[in-house]
Amino acid sequence: MDPALAARFEELVAKYSKLRPADNVGPLREAFAYAALHHTGQTRSSGEPYMAHPLEVAHILCDMSMDLVCLETGLLHDTVEDTSVTVEDVRKLFGAEVAQCVDGVTKLAKLNFYSREERQAESVRKMLLAMVNDIRVVLVKLADRLHNMRTMASLSRERQERIAQETLEIYAPIAHRLGMGKIRAELEDLGFRYLDPPAFEEVTEAIESKRRATQGVLEEIRHAVEVKLARENIPARIEARLKRPFSVYQKLKRQKISIDQVYDLLALRIITDNVKNCYGALGTIHGEWTPIPGRIKDFIAIPRPNLYQSLHTSVIGPGGQAFEVQIRTEEMHRIAEEGIAAHWKYKEGNKGGQTGEHQIAWLRQLVEWQQDVRDPGEFLSTLKVDLYPEEVYAFTPRGKVIILPRGASPIDFAYAIHSDIGHLCVGAKVNGRIVPLKYELKNGDVVDILTQQGHTPSKDWLNFVKTSKARNRIKHVINTTERAKAVEIGEKHLEKEARRLGVQWKKITKEQIEKVAHDYGFGKMEDLHAALGYGKFSPRQVLQQLAPEQVAAAEAVEAPAAPAPPPPANLDDKDLVLRVRGVDDVMVYRAKCCNPIRGEAIVGYITRGKGVAVHSVNCSNVQNLMYEVERKIEVEWARAVNETFLVKLVIYTDDRPGILNQLTSSLFNEGTNIRTLEAQPDESRGDGSAIVNVAIDVRDKKQLERIVNSVRRISGVRDVERSQSNS
Ligand code: MN
């Protein structure tokens, strides 16, 4: 062990013991030894041992008065990311709380904020806060970032710039939001220094020369204030200070002014004991110097959203020198400096009566707590915060943030990117693993949508999508395709019925049909076909209009026979390729359980009221059904027509890139049409392998055998099964 590190660690122990004398520092020693052991041999770019970094992070956290769990997390925060240690190891040795915090910090480290996509800083900030369920994770992350910023000198210019920018865009605003003024200030000034060294130089120099020029004035003012407040019996601690480089820089940029025009470059801070004395001090200041109009701000009556409270004013001091005065109580000062971290001091109860209501109100406002906190005590003790309970933040593989409502699925994600991506979605990988399409996205998930040309949305998706965009797009496509189908069916039925009734179909013109369509209140012939397809009218009703005499003649002939029930509107033409041997006009259909296709040996079974079900002789149901032998009936495949059968295959594959493409091109090469294709994770294996469900049109048994063989030959395909279910 490096003696310098060991000594620095003892300083940490001493500091912590002073902060919380009652705590047992044993776990802190264990965490230090464990982290040091695992970081052995690693160095920072400055050349010092790596362990110096986590140790200093723990120091920063200790200076923030954080608790033991937080300091242990600080010491261990890079072990999972950078060494062979796992979260499970940390859990076993240091308990669930520390493990959860280390895991949280590790996850944040993996986020790729700076991809080529637009940065979306606001989303990233929100997302970062939403991803942690323990606010200590954010505090450790801020301490980590602060130490890295302090020790950036030996990094390359490029990395300095990138890290500085990220700090200014992401981390400093988070510190601000959490009310941590001190850390925010240091992060901003360091960020400014590394992002734009010449500007930083210029501003600091200007501030420095101003300081030299006004040093006397500032001391004079400070003394005058002290005397006057003492006369009024207002106890006060007074700090004279200059504005920070970054806030001066921002002011110069924002207001396009020179440094001499910055009113509040010189600032006095008066810290007193209570609110009444704050206003008293303000009166005293205004009695002595002329206030600049419009510069008085009462953040005591109306605190800032991060609960910052102070009175601000700017006055013209001796020699026409303007300066700013901030007035606040000790309590407000602590909140302004430490923000949410101030909470941990209260946890110790050493502030007695001040604990409670105020802090709870503060946290509640801070996190925009949306539901009532029923048990504030519990809320505080568990420290679980859900900063944005309504939203979930997920990423594209290139790092773009997609914001979705909680409970959203990969389908919602796909539609959020683009409607076409949504329509073509056949599967999704989350963090590299295939997931079901109804998977609930979690904060920080990296989502890769798998698409397939020609794929169309499935009706089932409507059961789980959460965004209205996805819902509307899916509905639109489904309505369009269903209508197209209805038009086709309607047209066929009309023609078939016409032939059956002996209507001379060829002689009926389009104009005639359109006229009937108009009579029914439709704009065009297609609408009439669609209405027939949806079963709103029977074809015969329409034919009676088109060719009343021929229909009447046909009816006269068929009259003696029992009135045949009209064919169901959705009767599938495919069923007509089967028939009962020697009998016509019996409804025959393929059984859903085995879904036989042309070429297979089949057997018919007379059902009660639903016609003849045709099973494959191999169907497991057949054996059970056949105890009623009298209901068995011979069936045969009708003469070959250009007819196809829907077959569902289940394909088990390894997790290999491009496998879906190979699969579909193989199916395509066999001349089959793919109806649907969906990839699901193979839950039983959990190694990223997948189950692909595909529905295809096949002509016969021989073609199916060829397809199955060629799919089996694709490397990475483990098995192919024909699905038992056709539903
Ligand atoms: Mn680190």
XYZ file of C-alpha atoms and ligand atoms in Angstrom:
728
model
C 0.000 0.000 0.000
C 1.219 3.426 -0.982
C 2.042 5.212 2.308
C 0.780 8.548 0.964
C -2.577 6.974 0.135
C -2.757 5.284 3.515
C -2.057 8.570 5.262
C -4.659 10.374 3.178
C -7.154 7.678 4.064
C -6.463 8.145 7.776
C -7.300 11.823 7.261
C -10.638 10.729 5.832
C -11.303 8.479 8.824
C -10.440 11.295 11.216
C -12.637 13.767 9.353
C -15.549 11.343 9.260
C -15.211 10.392 12.930
C -15.384 14.044 13.832
C -18.507 14.447 11.688
C -20.254 11.386 13.076
C -18.529 10.168 16.218
C -21.071 7.435 16.833
C -20.507 5.660 13.505
C -18.368 2.553 13.190
C -15.713 3.263 10.542
C -14.929 -0.445 10.072
C -16.860 -0.640 6.767
C -15.018 2.435 5.512
C -11.657 0.735 6.135
C -12.877 -2.415 4.403
C -14.120 -0.474 1.404
C -10.828 1.361 1.098
C -8.742 -1.842 1.354
C -10.994 -3.638 -1.117
C -10.978 -0.851 -3.705
C -7.220 -0.310 -3.334
C -6.615 -4.017 -3.846
C -8.657 -4.118 -7.027
C -7.241 -0.908 -8.459
C -3.684 -2.160 -7.808
C -1.435 -1.450 -10.763
C -3.851 1.039 -12.331
C -2.683 4.606 -12.696
C -4.372 7.869 -13.613
C -3.214 9.813 -16.645
C -1.280 12.049 -14.265
C 0.782 8.999 -13.268
C -0.468 8.763 -9.689
C -2.028 5.532 -8.422
C -5.651 5.178 -9.537
C -6.866 4.738 -5.971
C -6.066 8.399 -5.298
C -9.191 9.291 -7.297
C -11.856 7.322 -5.390
C -10.191 8.362 -2.150
C -10.485 12.049 -3.032
C -14.084 11.512 -4.144
C -14.796 10.116 -0.675
C -13.122 13.197 0.820
C -15.376 15.489 -1.188
C -18.415 13.508 -0.027
C -17.212 13.740 3.556
C -16.822 17.508 3.159
C -20.439 17.517 2.017
C -21.296 15.769 5.316
C -22.566 12.694 3.547
C -23.215 9.410 5.320
C -21.206 6.203 5.519
C -22.999 4.461 2.639
C -22.216 7.416 0.444
C -18.519 7.442 1.374
C -18.211 3.691 0.851
C -19.814 4.181 -2.548
C -17.289 6.925 -3.278
C -14.401 4.590 -2.510
C -15.887 1.719 -4.523
C -17.495 3.711 -7.324
C -15.093 2.686 -10.089
C -14.490 -0.926 -9.087
C -17.371 -2.401 -11.068
C -16.675 -0.202 -14.074
C -12.896 -0.642 -14.184
C -11.981 -3.885 -12.403
C -13.194 -7.466 -12.252
C -15.451 -6.707 -9.274
C -19.171 -7.294 -9.797
C -22.156 -5.618 -8.164
C -22.884 -8.993 -6.575
C -19.424 -8.993 -4.939
C -20.088 -5.531 -3.544
C -23.468 -6.664 -2.245
C -21.987 -9.614 -0.396
C -19.222 -7.572 1.211
C -20.821 -4.187 1.771
C -24.558 -4.769 1.741
C -27.458 -3.996 -0.546
C -27.495 -0.217 -0.079
C -23.871 0.294 -1.089
C -24.238 -2.196 -3.947
C -27.269 -0.362 -5.275
C -25.464 2.970 -5.168
C -22.339 1.570 -6.864
C -24.552 -0.008 -9.491
C -26.281 3.328 -10.067
C -22.991 5.190 -10.497
C -21.738 2.488 -12.871
C -24.848 2.760 -14.995
C -24.519 6.510 -15.273
C -20.907 6.044 -16.336
C -22.043 3.895 -19.227
C -24.329 6.527 -20.683
C -23.059 7.931 -23.873
C -24.154 11.559 -23.705
C -22.084 12.717 -26.592
C -22.935 10.866 -29.669
C -23.240 12.427 -33.048
C -26.896 13.021 -32.385
C -27.953 16.386 -31.071
C -27.151 16.628 -27.433
C -30.549 17.253 -25.926
C -28.913 18.457 -22.741
C -32.199 19.033 -20.971
C -33.401 15.510 -21.679
C -30.129 14.033 -20.571
C -30.258 15.944 -17.317
C -33.809 14.835 -16.660
C -32.973 11.326 -17.634
C -29.951 11.192 -15.438
C -32.029 12.257 -12.467
C -34.799 9.860 -13.402
C -32.455 6.900 -13.685
C -31.396 6.941 -10.079
C -33.717 5.862 -7.351
C -31.322 6.957 -4.637
C -30.281 10.588 -4.759
C -26.920 9.642 -3.227
C -25.970 8.187 -6.593
C -26.173 11.680 -8.068
C -24.159 13.136 -5.210
C -21.392 10.564 -5.693
C -21.482 11.245 -9.426
C -21.112 14.983 -8.814
C -18.195 14.409 -6.417
C -16.620 12.090 -9.004
C -17.005 14.725 -11.697
C -15.682 17.470 -9.440
C -12.500 15.546 -8.687
C -12.007 14.646 -12.330
C -12.392 18.301 -13.253
C -9.858 19.310 -10.629
C -7.315 16.864 -12.002
C -7.744 17.268 -15.758
C -4.462 19.012 -16.463
C -2.697 15.984 -17.947
C -5.492 14.983 -20.318
C -5.433 15.726 -24.033
C -6.963 19.002 -25.176
C -9.740 17.147 -26.929
C -10.771 15.210 -23.840
C -10.526 18.292 -21.650
C -12.919 20.092 -23.963
C -15.360 17.232 -24.154
C -15.434 16.699 -20.397
C -15.658 20.442 -19.729
C -18.601 20.814 -22.067
C -20.398 17.871 -20.554
C -19.814 19.365 -17.119
C -21.267 22.723 -18.121
C -24.230 21.221 -19.922
C -25.120 18.338 -17.675
C -23.497 18.257 -14.262
C -23.378 21.911 -13.224
C -27.106 22.355 -14.010
C -27.881 19.235 -11.992
C -25.936 20.627 -9.033
C -27.896 23.835 -9.518
C -31.191 22.031 -9.592
C -30.298 20.201 -6.405
C -29.487 23.578 -4.849
C -25.788 22.792 -4.389
C -24.399 26.260 -5.034
C -20.833 25.605 -3.949
C -20.268 22.562 -6.127
C -22.071 24.145 -9.035
C -19.783 27.201 -8.827
C -16.623 25.135 -8.849
C -17.848 22.903 -11.671
C -18.734 25.941 -13.757
C -15.458 27.744 -13.252
C -13.437 24.602 -14.001
C -15.602 23.887 -17.031
C -15.110 27.425 -18.297
C -11.353 27.236 -17.762
C -10.996 24.082 -19.865
C -13.572 24.851 -22.502
C -12.326 28.287 -23.451
C -8.898 28.971 -21.897
C -8.311 32.368 -23.593
C -11.696 33.750 -22.501
C -11.174 32.346 -19.024
C -7.800 34.024 -18.841
C -9.231 37.313 -19.987
C -12.127 37.324 -17.542
C -10.074 36.250 -14.527
C -7.515 38.893 -15.332
C -10.186 41.566 -15.560
C -11.671 40.424 -12.245
C -8.223 40.415 -10.647
C -7.411 43.962 -11.782
C -10.831 45.073 -10.576
C -10.077 43.432 -7.241
C -6.798 45.325 -6.906
C -8.449 48.573 -7.898
C -11.371 48.203 -5.521
C -9.787 46.362 -2.631
C -9.804 49.508 -0.481
C -13.380 50.316 -1.397
C -14.619 46.819 -0.617
C -12.953 46.859 2.813
C -14.352 50.299 3.477
C -17.871 49.208 2.603
C -17.575 46.070 4.621
C -16.465 47.991 7.664
C -19.210 50.580 7.251
C -21.842 47.857 7.035
C -20.478 46.133 10.117
C -20.658 49.326 12.156
C -24.164 50.216 11.006
C -25.590 46.759 11.606
C -24.039 46.637 15.074
C -25.726 49.963 15.842
C -29.069 48.449 14.823
C -28.384 45.376 16.953
C -28.400 43.083 13.956
C -25.889 40.255 14.460
C -24.105 39.609 11.158
C -21.275 37.765 9.521
C -20.112 39.679 6.452
C -18.297 38.251 3.457
C -16.834 40.510 0.805
C -16.349 38.763 -2.512
C -16.023 39.123 -6.248
C -18.281 37.509 -8.755
C -17.069 34.168 -10.152
C -15.412 34.060 -13.593
C -18.090 31.906 -15.215
C -21.016 34.046 -14.074
C -19.193 37.210 -15.159
C -18.543 35.605 -18.519
C -22.181 34.621 -18.935
C -23.302 38.109 -18.019
C -20.935 39.682 -20.524
C -22.131 37.360 -23.226
C -25.802 37.624 -22.413
C -25.992 41.379 -22.006
C -23.247 42.283 -24.477
C -21.640 44.686 -22.007
C -18.080 45.351 -20.842
C -16.797 44.255 -17.459
C -17.066 47.811 -16.064
C -20.803 47.648 -16.578
C -21.255 44.579 -14.413
C -22.984 46.005 -11.338
C -22.583 43.045 -9.111
C -18.935 42.249 -9.709
C -18.293 43.377 -6.154
C -20.544 41.621 -3.726
C -21.171 41.652 -0.063
C -22.896 38.836 1.710
C -24.577 39.491 5.011
C -25.481 36.417 7.017
C -27.668 37.050 10.002
C -29.779 35.069 12.450
C -33.400 35.458 11.372
C -35.698 36.640 8.622
C -36.706 39.815 10.455
C -33.065 40.867 10.640
C -32.640 40.160 6.909
C -35.203 42.839 6.098
C -33.724 45.036 8.823
C -30.289 44.781 7.230
C -31.783 45.618 3.841
C -33.320 48.768 5.285
C -30.004 49.763 6.825
C -28.179 49.291 3.515
C -30.755 51.295 1.578
C -30.644 54.023 4.232
C -26.942 54.436 3.644
C -26.510 53.986 -0.113
C -28.777 54.598 -3.063
C -30.318 51.403 -4.386
C -30.262 50.840 -8.156
C -33.910 50.647 -9.280
C -35.120 47.278 -10.429
C -32.277 45.409 -8.735
C -34.035 44.512 -5.487
C -35.070 40.870 -5.396
C -36.878 39.160 -2.559
C -36.118 35.451 -2.800
C -37.118 35.056 0.836
C -40.782 35.716 0.161
C -40.596 33.871 -3.143
C -37.849 31.222 -3.053
C -36.328 29.970 -6.280
C -37.444 26.545 -7.486
C -34.367 24.963 -5.907
C -35.364 26.625 -2.636
C -32.648 29.231 -2.730
C -33.562 32.091 -0.405
C -31.917 35.510 -0.050
C -32.549 39.208 -0.418
C -30.587 40.764 -3.281
C -29.971 44.428 -3.885
C -27.453 46.560 -5.759
C -26.479 49.974 -4.475
C -24.162 52.824 -5.463
C -21.377 52.849 -2.905
C -18.491 55.202 -2.103
C -16.921 56.791 -5.172
C -19.870 55.825 -7.366
C -18.833 52.173 -7.156
C -21.826 49.857 -7.583
C -21.939 46.682 -5.555
C -24.356 43.876 -4.849
C -25.554 42.831 -1.416
C -27.002 39.406 -0.608
C -28.713 39.056 2.739
C -29.741 35.730 4.240
C -29.941 33.670 7.425
C -27.371 30.997 8.330
C -29.986 28.398 7.476
C -30.611 29.900 4.043
C -26.894 30.161 3.502
C -26.368 26.492 4.171
C -29.164 25.526 1.798
C -27.735 27.842 -0.851
C -24.305 26.275 -0.554
C -25.117 22.623 0.018
C -28.621 22.176 -1.331
C -29.964 18.686 -1.024
C -26.795 17.559 0.698
C -27.796 19.714 3.669
C -30.430 17.081 4.311
C -27.901 14.610 5.631
C -26.934 16.863 8.480
C -30.545 16.930 9.553
C -30.650 13.202 9.435
C -28.247 13.197 12.366
C -30.737 15.238 14.321
C -28.023 17.572 15.615
C -30.028 20.611 14.609
C -32.798 19.686 16.969
C -36.052 21.498 16.401
C -35.304 22.622 12.890
C -35.618 19.153 11.445
C -38.781 18.233 9.651
C -41.384 20.315 7.931
C -39.100 22.722 6.177
C -36.847 20.038 4.766
C -39.740 17.915 3.695
C -41.307 20.860 1.933
C -37.991 21.591 0.337
C -37.449 18.097 -0.984
C -41.011 17.877 -2.114
C -40.699 20.976 -4.183
C -37.254 20.030 -5.352
C -38.321 16.769 -6.859
C -41.608 18.150 -8.141
C -43.227 15.497 -6.091
C -46.489 14.829 -7.760
C -48.370 12.570 -5.460
C -48.974 13.293 -1.831
C -46.212 12.031 0.320
C -48.269 10.105 2.791
C -45.477 9.368 5.189
C -42.809 12.047 4.902
C -40.674 10.359 7.528
C -40.468 7.214 5.510
C -39.877 9.175 2.355
C -36.856 10.814 3.885
C -35.433 7.742 5.506
C -35.502 5.589 2.412
C -34.176 8.435 0.267
C -35.894 6.963 -2.700
C -36.858 9.615 -5.145
C -38.622 9.309 -8.409
C -37.924 12.673 -9.939
C -39.920 12.210 -13.100
C -42.429 9.485 -12.359
C -44.343 9.961 -15.595
C -41.563 9.461 -18.072
C -39.060 6.902 -19.172
C -35.872 7.759 -21.025
C -34.501 5.332 -23.564
C -31.784 5.613 -26.179
C -31.252 4.773 -29.797
C -28.051 2.800 -30.475
C -26.503 6.107 -31.535
C -27.308 7.733 -28.233
C -30.356 9.827 -29.038
C -32.728 10.116 -26.099
C -36.329 9.110 -26.731
C -38.733 10.268 -24.031
C -41.788 8.052 -23.598
C -44.528 7.610 -21.024
C -43.899 5.017 -18.333
C -44.868 1.536 -19.456
C -44.046 2.252 -23.087
C -42.947 -0.648 -25.291
C -40.375 -1.032 -28.073
C -43.270 -0.472 -30.492
C -43.859 2.980 -28.993
C -40.134 3.584 -29.275
C -40.134 2.535 -32.938
C -43.048 4.833 -33.787
C -41.398 7.676 -31.868
C -38.424 7.415 -34.229
C -40.473 7.202 -37.412
C -43.814 5.782 -38.524
C -42.111 3.539 -41.045
C -39.828 2.089 -38.388
C -42.950 1.346 -36.361
C -44.784 -0.343 -39.237
C -41.795 -2.491 -40.126
C -40.914 -3.445 -36.552
C -40.616 -7.198 -36.098
C -38.559 -7.298 -32.936
C -36.345 -5.311 -30.612
C -33.084 -5.640 -28.816
C -32.757 -3.888 -25.483
C -29.231 -3.545 -24.189
C -28.158 -6.133 -26.760
C -30.785 -8.744 -25.979
C -33.923 -9.566 -27.889
C -37.021 -8.738 -25.829
C -40.739 -9.325 -26.409
C -42.435 -6.476 -28.244
C -44.557 -5.740 -25.203
C -41.496 -5.376 -22.965
C -41.751 -2.331 -20.670
C -38.895 0.035 -21.367
C -36.800 1.176 -18.435
C -34.770 4.295 -17.930
C -31.458 4.080 -19.725
C -32.406 1.163 -21.997
C -30.612 1.198 -25.326
C -33.187 0.044 -27.858
C -32.372 -1.388 -31.257
C -35.453 -1.901 -33.421
C -35.372 -4.831 -35.840
C -37.302 -4.184 -39.014
C -38.450 -6.227 -41.948
C -39.402 -4.791 -45.313
C -43.055 -5.344 -46.133
C -44.056 -6.057 -42.554
C -47.300 -4.532 -41.327
C -48.481 -3.697 -37.805
C -50.302 -6.323 -35.818
C -53.637 -5.745 -34.113
C -52.230 -7.133 -30.846
C -49.953 -4.136 -30.561
C -52.971 -2.021 -29.691
C -53.244 -3.964 -26.443
C -49.972 -2.660 -25.058
C -48.811 0.502 -26.827
C -48.855 3.597 -24.619
C -48.331 6.514 -26.985
C -51.151 7.967 -29.031
C -48.807 8.302 -31.988
C -48.220 4.550 -32.104
C -51.905 3.807 -31.507
C -53.096 6.095 -34.283
C -50.578 4.843 -36.830
C -51.306 1.207 -36.105
C -55.068 1.746 -36.319
C -54.698 3.587 -39.565
C -52.737 0.780 -41.216
C -55.041 -1.908 -39.869
C -58.147 -0.112 -41.083
C -56.616 0.341 -44.494
C -55.590 -3.286 -44.895
C -58.840 -4.604 -43.476
C -60.767 -2.510 -45.899
C -58.667 -3.727 -48.796
C -59.404 -7.269 -47.731
C -63.102 -6.543 -47.405
C -63.206 -5.052 -50.890
C -61.571 -8.155 -52.325
C -63.846 -10.559 -50.487
C -66.954 -8.553 -51.345
C -66.097 -8.528 -55.004
C -65.463 -12.268 -55.104
C -68.652 -13.135 -53.279
C -70.710 -11.030 -55.575
C -69.236 -12.728 -58.609
C -69.617 -16.191 -57.183
C -73.196 -15.667 -56.172
C -73.916 -14.265 -59.632
C -72.534 -17.398 -61.249
C -74.474 -19.642 -58.893
C -77.719 -17.884 -59.744
C -76.978 -18.020 -63.456
C -76.694 -14.259 -63.797
C -74.752 -13.372 -66.921
C -72.030 -11.619 -65.018
C -69.952 -10.620 -68.015
C -72.871 -8.582 -69.344
C -73.100 -6.449 -66.229
C -71.156 -3.251 -66.648
C -69.226 -1.265 -64.154
C -71.694 1.580 -64.602
C -74.564 -0.667 -63.560
C -72.778 -1.710 -60.403
C -71.878 1.872 -59.642
C -75.493 2.855 -59.999
C -76.465 0.252 -57.406
C -73.668 1.522 -55.192
C -75.152 5.008 -55.407
C -78.591 3.603 -54.586
C -77.083 2.152 -51.405
C -75.585 5.549 -50.611
C -71.985 4.781 -51.573
C -69.678 7.040 -53.540
C -68.046 4.329 -55.600
C -68.182 0.651 -56.483
C -65.340 -0.165 -54.074
C -67.397 1.018 -51.135
C -70.166 -1.363 -52.128
C -67.674 -4.222 -52.386
C -66.294 -3.334 -48.964
C -69.793 -3.314 -47.453
C -70.382 -6.786 -48.954
C -67.040 -7.941 -47.626
C -67.859 -6.697 -44.114
C -71.140 -8.642 -44.439
C -73.430 -5.606 -44.292
C -75.519 -6.922 -47.213
C -75.772 -10.258 -48.939
C -74.598 -10.549 -52.549
C -78.086 -11.679 -53.490
C -79.613 -8.399 -52.343
C -77.258 -6.572 -54.661
C -77.883 -8.966 -57.540
C -81.614 -8.472 -57.196
C -80.996 -4.872 -58.114
C -78.583 -5.639 -60.906
C -80.472 -8.414 -62.631
C -83.864 -8.805 -60.968
C -85.323 -11.148 -63.584
C -82.477 -13.621 -63.633
C -82.402 -13.754 -59.848
C -86.147 -14.313 -59.700
C -85.836 -17.139 -62.270
C -83.067 -18.785 -60.289
C -85.062 -18.519 -57.102
C -88.026 -20.185 -58.753
C -85.847 -23.163 -59.622
C -84.264 -23.564 -56.213
C -87.509 -22.927 -54.357
C -88.454 -26.568 -53.657
C -85.166 -27.211 -51.957
C -84.707 -26.198 -48.384
C -83.572 -22.596 -48.284
C -79.817 -22.723 -48.077
C -78.356 -20.495 -45.442
C -76.317 -17.718 -47.018
C -72.632 -18.455 -46.911
C -70.914 -16.740 -44.038
C -69.435 -13.497 -45.222
C -65.989 -14.408 -44.088
C -65.951 -17.877 -45.630
C -62.419 -18.293 -46.750
C -61.911 -19.331 -50.343
C -59.082 -21.571 -49.320
C -61.604 -23.966 -47.843
C -62.941 -24.668 -51.280
C -59.825 -26.621 -52.193
C -61.073 -29.415 -49.973
C -64.114 -31.471 -50.549
C -65.875 -34.423 -49.151
C -65.468 -37.271 -51.574
C -68.536 -37.566 -53.765
C -70.508 -34.821 -52.079
C -70.768 -31.162 -52.958
C -72.175 -28.284 -50.966
C -70.898 -29.371 -47.596
C -68.947 -26.857 -45.659
C -65.428 -28.122 -45.281
C -62.669 -26.446 -43.423
C -59.149 -27.115 -42.277
C -58.907 -27.823 -38.571
C -57.088 -25.136 -36.638
C -55.169 -27.631 -34.540
C -53.093 -29.133 -37.328
C -53.907 -26.926 -40.281
C -53.196 -29.508 -43.007
C -51.825 -28.434 -46.355
C -52.064 -29.877 -49.809
C -50.198 -33.137 -50.161
C -50.710 -34.265 -46.619
C -52.810 -37.319 -45.791
C -56.110 -36.029 -44.430
C -59.280 -37.212 -42.849
C -62.621 -35.481 -42.345
C -64.708 -35.354 -39.217
C -68.301 -34.208 -39.108
C -68.712 -31.593 -36.437
C -71.957 -30.561 -34.817
C -73.300 -27.720 -36.903
C -70.043 -26.464 -38.341
C -69.539 -28.735 -41.326
C -66.621 -31.045 -41.845
C -63.337 -30.418 -40.122
C -60.349 -31.743 -41.996
C -57.401 -32.938 -39.980
C -54.023 -34.261 -40.905
C -54.034 -38.008 -40.174
C -51.065 -37.322 -37.926
C -52.958 -34.795 -35.855
C -52.989 -35.754 -32.218
C -56.623 -34.751 -31.965
C -57.671 -37.260 -34.612
C -57.029 -40.261 -32.384
C -59.271 -38.792 -29.722
C -62.009 -37.798 -32.126
C -62.197 -41.049 -33.954
C -63.908 -42.985 -31.203
C -67.093 -41.861 -32.894
C -66.252 -43.712 -36.050
C -69.563 -42.910 -37.728
C -68.622 -39.226 -37.857
C -65.459 -39.924 -39.760
C -65.678 -39.051 -43.420
C -63.358 -39.332 -46.361
C -62.155 -36.108 -47.819
C -59.782 -35.227 -50.615
C -57.868 -32.333 -51.969
C -59.758 -30.806 -54.835
C -58.117 -30.325 -58.218
C -55.003 -28.219 -57.977
C -55.639 -24.536 -58.252
C -53.312 -21.676 -57.497
C -54.066 -21.805 -53.873
C -51.796 -21.366 -50.882
C -51.999 -22.316 -47.234
C -51.004 -20.280 -44.260
C -48.385 -22.109 -42.229
C -46.782 -20.870 -39.059
C -43.208 -21.811 -38.296
C -41.298 -21.373 -35.073
C -37.585 -20.926 -35.676
C -35.065 -21.106 -32.847
C -31.942 -19.090 -33.566
C -28.700 -18.016 -31.970
C -28.036 -14.335 -31.385
C -26.192 -13.510 -34.566
C -26.293 -10.273 -36.557
C -27.999 -10.508 -39.923
C -29.777 -13.721 -39.170
C -33.213 -12.229 -39.798
C -32.121 -11.018 -43.177
C -30.775 -14.421 -44.127
C -33.937 -16.025 -42.905
C -36.211 -13.841 -44.946
C -34.117 -14.041 -48.082
C -34.122 -17.821 -47.758
C -37.919 -17.825 -47.509
C -38.101 -15.441 -50.392
C -35.909 -17.698 -52.540
C -38.350 -20.529 -52.017
C -41.025 -18.343 -53.596
C -43.111 -18.086 -50.481
C -44.913 -15.039 -49.242
C -44.177 -13.904 -45.682
C -47.358 -12.815 -43.929
C -45.928 -11.927 -40.517
C -42.603 -12.276 -38.834
C -41.809 -11.549 -35.214
C -38.693 -12.152 -33.173
C -38.989 -12.876 -29.453
C -36.263 -13.612 -26.914
C -35.840 -17.266 -26.031
C -36.785 -16.933 -22.365
C -35.726 -20.472 -21.571
C -32.143 -19.701 -22.542
C -31.661 -16.056 -21.652
C -28.460 -15.815 -23.659
C -29.723 -13.454 -26.324
C -30.952 -16.209 -28.578
C -34.332 -15.754 -30.148
C -37.512 -17.405 -31.271
C -38.764 -16.170 -34.608
C -42.437 -16.685 -35.376
C -43.132 -16.496 -39.051
C -46.329 -17.033 -40.977
C -45.892 -17.928 -44.636
C -48.044 -18.973 -47.568
C -47.098 -22.378 -48.939
C -48.526 -24.296 -51.856
C -48.121 -27.814 -50.570
C -46.314 -30.244 -48.367
C -43.379 -30.580 -50.726
C -42.733 -26.851 -50.777
C -42.967 -26.709 -47.004
C -40.377 -29.459 -46.685
C -38.026 -27.578 -48.986
C -38.472 -24.381 -46.978
C -37.845 -26.070 -43.666
C -34.699 -27.703 -45.031
C -33.296 -24.475 -46.364
C -34.009 -22.597 -43.131
C -32.314 -25.393 -41.180
C -29.203 -24.912 -43.317
C -28.779 -21.251 -42.169
C -25.982 -21.127 -39.685
C -27.249 -20.047 -36.290
C -30.632 -21.679 -36.766
C -30.950 -24.379 -34.143
C -34.362 -25.753 -34.900
C -37.511 -25.243 -36.920
C -40.950 -26.369 -35.858
C -44.306 -26.111 -37.479
C -46.597 -24.291 -35.076
C -49.459 -26.398 -33.743
C -51.736 -23.422 -33.599
C -53.113 -21.476 -36.482
C -54.664 -18.765 -34.388
Mn -14.548 7.988 -11.075
